[in-house]
PDB file of C-alpha atoms in Angstrom:
ATOM      1  CA  MET A   5      -0.854  14.582  -4.509  1.00 48.00           C
ATOM      2  CA  ILE A   6      -3.446  16.316  -2.385  1.00 48.00           C
ATOM      3  CA  GLY A   7      -1.040  16.619   0.484  1.00 47.00           C
ATOM      4  CA  VAL A   8       1.507  15.105   2.772  1.00 48.00           C
ATOM      5  CA  ILE A   9      -0.098  14.578   6.139  1.00 51.00           C
ATOM      6  CA  ASP A  10       3.023  13.666   8.093  1.00 49.00           C
ATOM      7  CA  THR A  11       6.493  12.406   7.293  1.00 50.00           C
ATOM      8  CA  ASP A  12       8.158  12.838  10.660  1.00 51.00           C
ATOM      9  CA  GLY A  13       9.469  10.048  12.827  1.00 59.00           C
ATOM     10  CA  ASP A  14       8.199   6.575  12.253  1.00 87.00           C
ATOM     11  CA  CYS A  15       5.084   7.358  10.190  1.00 93.00           C
ATOM     12  CA  ALA A  16       4.464   8.920   6.793  1.00 95.00           C
ATOM     13  CA  GLU A  17       1.036   9.598   5.275  1.00 95.00           C
ATOM     14  CA  TRP A  18      -0.172  11.018   2.002  1.00 96.00           C
ATOM     15  CA  THR A  19      -3.524  11.614   0.366  1.00 95.00           C
ATOM     16  CA  PHE A  20      -3.864  11.317  -3.410  1.00 96.00           C
ATOM     17  CA  PRO A  21      -6.759  12.263  -5.688  1.00 95.00           C
ATOM     18  CA  ALA A  22      -8.599   9.428  -7.408  1.00 93.00           C
ATOM     19  CA  GLU A  23      -6.869  10.122 -10.731  1.00 92.00           C
ATOM     20  CA  PRO A  24      -4.720   7.848 -12.944  1.00 86.00           C
ATOM     21  CA  GLY A  25      -1.527   9.716 -11.986  1.00 94.00           C
ATOM     22  CA  ALA A  26      -2.074   8.748  -8.339  1.00 95.00           C
ATOM     23  CA  VAL A  27      -0.407   5.361  -8.857  1.00 96.00           C
ATOM     24  CA  ARG A  28       2.846   6.871 -10.134  1.00 97.00           C
ATOM     25  CA  THR A  29       2.831   9.617  -7.506  1.00 97.00           C
ATOM     26  CA  ALA A  30       2.141   7.180  -4.651  1.00 97.00           C
ATOM     27  CA  ARG A  31       4.914   4.869  -5.841  1.00 97.00           C
ATOM     28  CA  ALA A  32       7.398   7.764  -5.956  1.00 97.00           C
ATOM     29  CA  ALA A  33       6.372   9.041  -2.513  1.00 97.00           C
ATOM     30  CA  VAL A  34       6.768   5.575  -0.978  1.00 97.00           C
ATOM     31  CA  ARG A  35      10.171   5.015  -2.590  1.00 97.00           C
ATOM     32  CA  GLY A  36      11.376   8.440  -1.467  1.00 97.00           C
ATOM     33  CA  GLN A  37      10.258   7.916   2.118  1.00 96.00           C
ATOM     34  CA  LEU A  38      11.778   4.441   2.342  1.00 96.00           C
ATOM     35  CA  HIS A  39      15.036   5.812   0.941  1.00 96.00           C
ATOM     36  CA  GLY A  40      14.971   8.514   3.603  1.00 93.00           C
ATOM     37  CA  TRP A  41      14.453   5.853   6.260  1.00 92.00           C
ATOM     38  CA  ARG A  42      17.307   3.797   4.758  1.00 92.00           C
ATOM     39  CA  LEU A  43      14.904   0.982   3.922  1.00 94.00           C
ATOM     40  CA  ASP A  44      15.832   0.692   0.256  1.00 95.00           C
ATOM     41  CA  CYS A  45      15.900  -3.090   0.736  1.00 94.00           C
ATOM     42  CA  VAL A  46      12.074  -3.171   0.671  1.00 96.00           C
ATOM     43  CA  ALA A  47      11.426  -0.145  -1.554  1.00 97.00           C
ATOM     44  CA  ASP A  48      10.836  -2.039  -4.812  1.00 97.00           C
ATOM     45  CA  LEU A  49       8.444  -4.566  -3.285  1.00 97.00           C
ATOM     46  CA  THR A  50       6.614  -1.933  -1.239  1.00 98.00           C
ATOM     47  CA  ALA A  51       6.181   0.327  -4.282  1.00 98.00           C
ATOM     48  CA  LEU A  52       4.855  -2.594  -6.336  1.00 96.00           C
ATOM     49  CA  LEU A  53       2.306  -3.623  -3.708  1.00 97.00           C
ATOM     50  CA  VAL A  54       1.216  -0.009  -3.104  1.00 98.00           C
ATOM     51  CA  SER A  55       0.755   0.335  -6.881  1.00 96.00           C
ATOM     52  CA  GLU A  56      -1.544  -2.685  -6.896  1.00 94.00           C
ATOM     53  CA  LEU A  57      -3.667  -1.424  -4.011  1.00 96.00           C
ATOM     54  CA  VAL A  58      -3.898   2.153  -5.291  1.00 96.00           C
ATOM     55  CA  THR A  59      -4.897   0.780  -8.703  1.00 93.00           C
ATOM     56  CA  ASN A  60      -7.656  -1.264  -7.027  1.00 91.00           C
ATOM     57  CA  SER A  61      -8.864   1.873  -5.251  1.00 93.00           C
ATOM     58  CA  LEU A  62      -8.944   3.772  -8.543  1.00 92.00           C
ATOM     59  CA  ARG A  63     -10.953   1.024 -10.226  1.00 89.00           C
ATOM     60  CA  HIS A  64     -13.547   0.557  -7.521  1.00 87.00           C
ATOM     61  CA  ALA A  65     -13.790   3.726  -5.430  1.00 84.00           C
ATOM     62  CA  THR A  66     -14.131   7.437  -5.877  1.00 85.00           C
ATOM     63  CA  GLY A  67     -12.626  10.077  -3.683  1.00 87.00           C
ATOM     64  CA  PRO A  68      -9.215  10.451  -2.105  1.00 95.00           C
ATOM     65  CA  ILE A  69      -6.833   7.556  -1.573  1.00 96.00           C
ATOM     66  CA  GLY A  70      -4.695   7.491   1.542  1.00 96.00           C
ATOM     67  CA  VAL A  71      -1.308   5.797   1.816  1.00 97.00           C
ATOM     68  CA  ARG A  72       0.412   5.349   5.171  1.00 97.00           C
ATOM     69  CA  LEU A  73       3.772   3.806   6.097  1.00 97.00           C
ATOM     70  CA  VAL A  74       4.693   2.905   9.664  1.00 95.00           C
ATOM     71  CA  ARG A  75       8.178   1.675  10.425  1.00 90.00           C
ATOM     72  CA  PRO A  76       9.186   0.020  13.674  1.00 80.00           C
ATOM     73  CA  ALA A  77      10.428   2.353  16.363  1.00 73.00           C
ATOM     74  CA  GLY A  78      14.212   2.182  16.569  1.00 61.00           C
ATOM     75  CA  LEU A  79      15.764   0.195  13.764  1.00 54.00           C
ATOM     76  CA  GLY A  80      18.159  -1.750  15.995  1.00 51.00           C
ATOM     77  CA  GLY A  81      16.819  -5.148  14.984  1.00 49.00           C
ATOM     78  CA  ALA A  82      14.391  -6.921  12.746  1.00 62.00           C
ATOM     79  CA  GLY A  83      10.985  -5.383  12.481  1.00 87.00           C
ATOM     80  CA  THR A  84       7.939  -5.055  10.337  1.00 92.00           C
ATOM     81  CA  LEU A  85       6.977  -2.273   7.960  1.00 95.00           C
ATOM     82  CA  LEU A  86       3.221  -1.629   8.015  1.00 96.00           C
ATOM     83  CA  VAL A  87       1.688  -0.235   4.822  1.00 97.00           C
ATOM     84  CA  GLU A  88      -1.923   0.924   4.565  1.00 97.00           C
ATOM     85  CA  VAL A  89      -3.997   2.069   1.598  1.00 97.00           C
ATOM     86  CA  SER A  90      -7.399   3.602   2.352  1.00 97.00           C
ATOM     87  CA  ASP A  91     -10.308   4.667   0.175  1.00 95.00           C
ATOM     88  CA  PRO A  92     -13.939   5.710   0.691  1.00 95.00           C
ATOM     89  CA  LEU A  93     -15.493   2.453  -0.605  1.00 92.00           C
ATOM     90  CA  PRO A  94     -16.667   0.392   2.400  1.00 90.00           C
ATOM     91  CA  ASP A  95     -16.650  -2.953   0.569  1.00 86.00           C
ATOM     92  CA  PRO A  96     -13.553  -5.045   1.328  1.00 82.00           C
ATOM     93  CA  PRO A  97     -11.606  -6.337  -1.662  1.00 81.00           C
ATOM     94  CA  ARG A  98     -11.910  -9.991  -2.575  1.00 75.00           C
ATOM     95  CA  GLU A  99      -9.000 -12.118  -3.616  1.00 70.00           C
ATOM     96  CA  ARG A 100      -9.840 -14.058  -6.759  1.00 71.00           C
ATOM     97  CA  VAL A 101      -8.157 -16.562  -8.997  1.00 73.00           C
ATOM     98  CA  ALA A 102      -7.304 -15.018 -12.342  1.00 67.00           C
ATOM     99  CA  ARG A 103      -7.242 -17.176 -15.451  1.00 69.00           C
ATOM    100  CA  PRO A 104      -4.081 -17.098 -17.590  1.00 72.00           C
ATOM    101  CA  GLU A 105      -5.813 -14.962 -20.246  1.00 73.00           C
ATOM    102  CA  ASP A 106      -7.129 -12.399 -17.718  1.00 65.00           C
ATOM    103  CA  GLU A 107      -5.382  -9.037 -17.809  1.00 68.00           C
ATOM    104  CA  GLY A 108      -6.185  -8.230 -14.194  1.00 67.00           C
ATOM    105  CA  GLY A 109      -7.200  -9.829 -10.944  1.00 67.00           C
ATOM    106  CA  ARG A 110      -3.791 -10.721  -9.540  1.00 74.00           C
ATOM    107  CA  GLY A 111      -3.106  -7.709  -7.307  1.00 80.00           C
ATOM    108  CA  LEU A 112      -4.395  -9.158  -4.044  1.00 85.00           C
ATOM    109  CA  GLN A 113      -2.717 -12.486  -4.809  1.00 86.00           C
ATOM    110  CA  LEU A 114       0.531 -10.575  -5.182  1.00 86.00           C
ATOM    111  CA  VAL A 115      -0.034  -8.775  -1.875  1.00 92.00           C
ATOM    112  CA  ALA A 116      -0.951 -12.012  -0.091  1.00 90.00           C
ATOM    113  CA  GLY A 117       2.011 -13.925  -1.499  1.00 90.00           C
ATOM    114  CA  SER A 118       4.610 -11.208  -0.941  1.00 92.00           C
ATOM    115  CA  SER A 119       3.724  -9.920   2.517  1.00 95.00           C
ATOM    116  CA  ARG A 120       4.105 -11.374   5.991  1.00 94.00           C
ATOM    117  CA  ARG A 121       0.376 -10.826   6.511  1.00 95.00           C
ATOM    118  CA  TRP A 122      -2.360  -8.632   5.107  1.00 95.00           C
ATOM    119  CA  GLY A 123      -5.965  -7.746   5.738  1.00 95.00           C
ATOM    120  CA  THR A 124      -8.684  -5.130   5.658  1.00 95.00           C
ATOM    121  CA  ARG A 125     -10.492  -3.118   8.272  1.00 94.00           C
ATOM    122  CA  PRO A 126     -13.492  -0.817   8.057  1.00 93.00           C
ATOM    123  CA  GLY A 127     -13.023   2.878   8.638  1.00 88.00           C
ATOM    124  CA  VAL A 128     -15.321   5.718   9.588  1.00 87.00           C
ATOM    125  CA  SER A 129     -15.918   6.243   5.880  1.00 88.00           C
ATOM    126  CA  GLY A 130     -14.529   3.487   3.709  1.00 94.00           C
ATOM    127  CA  LYS A 131     -11.902   0.871   4.387  1.00 95.00           C
ATOM    128  CA  THR A 132      -8.184   0.292   4.755  1.00 96.00           C
ATOM    129  CA  VAL A 133      -6.243  -2.530   3.139  1.00 96.00           C
ATOM    130  CA  TRP A 134      -2.978  -3.169   4.952  1.00 97.00           C
ATOM    131  CA  PHE A 135       0.032  -5.418   4.663  1.00 97.00           C
ATOM    132  CA  GLU A 136       3.215  -6.055   6.594  1.00 96.00           C
ATOM    133  CA  LEU A 137       6.691  -6.628   5.204  1.00 96.00           C
ATOM    134  CA  ALA A 138       9.476  -8.143   7.266  1.00 93.00           C
ATOM    135  CA  LEU A 139      12.566  -5.959   7.516  1.00 91.00           C
ATOM    136  CA  PRO A 140      15.989  -7.585   7.538  1.00 82.00           C
ATOM    137  CA  GLN A 141      18.136  -7.342  10.647  1.00 72.00           C
TER     138      GLN A 141
END
């Protein structure tokens, strides 16, 4: 991990080097933060989807990979967890249909099928892929 940017309040951010160990480290950081926020109910799914997006960043981009979690302010009711993964490649990812014999190509399908909504947005340098997960009441 290059560094923790912020883990106070309702937002946590990390930056990871574009190295194979980044996937494992990002998954552990996300699980730990969600546990600290008492959001274990979405920790497994969030870690899985972050793993997919960080893996995509490693395959297609160079440079640091950012991961950001934003939880709703005040957990008194249902809300949405926002998760963002950023990298320096400006090209947005494309969802594709993987054939049964393909070993890859299902990550964005998994994100799309498991999240409330997802998308991409350009950044100053690169892009951010984001998704939202509904939190139980």
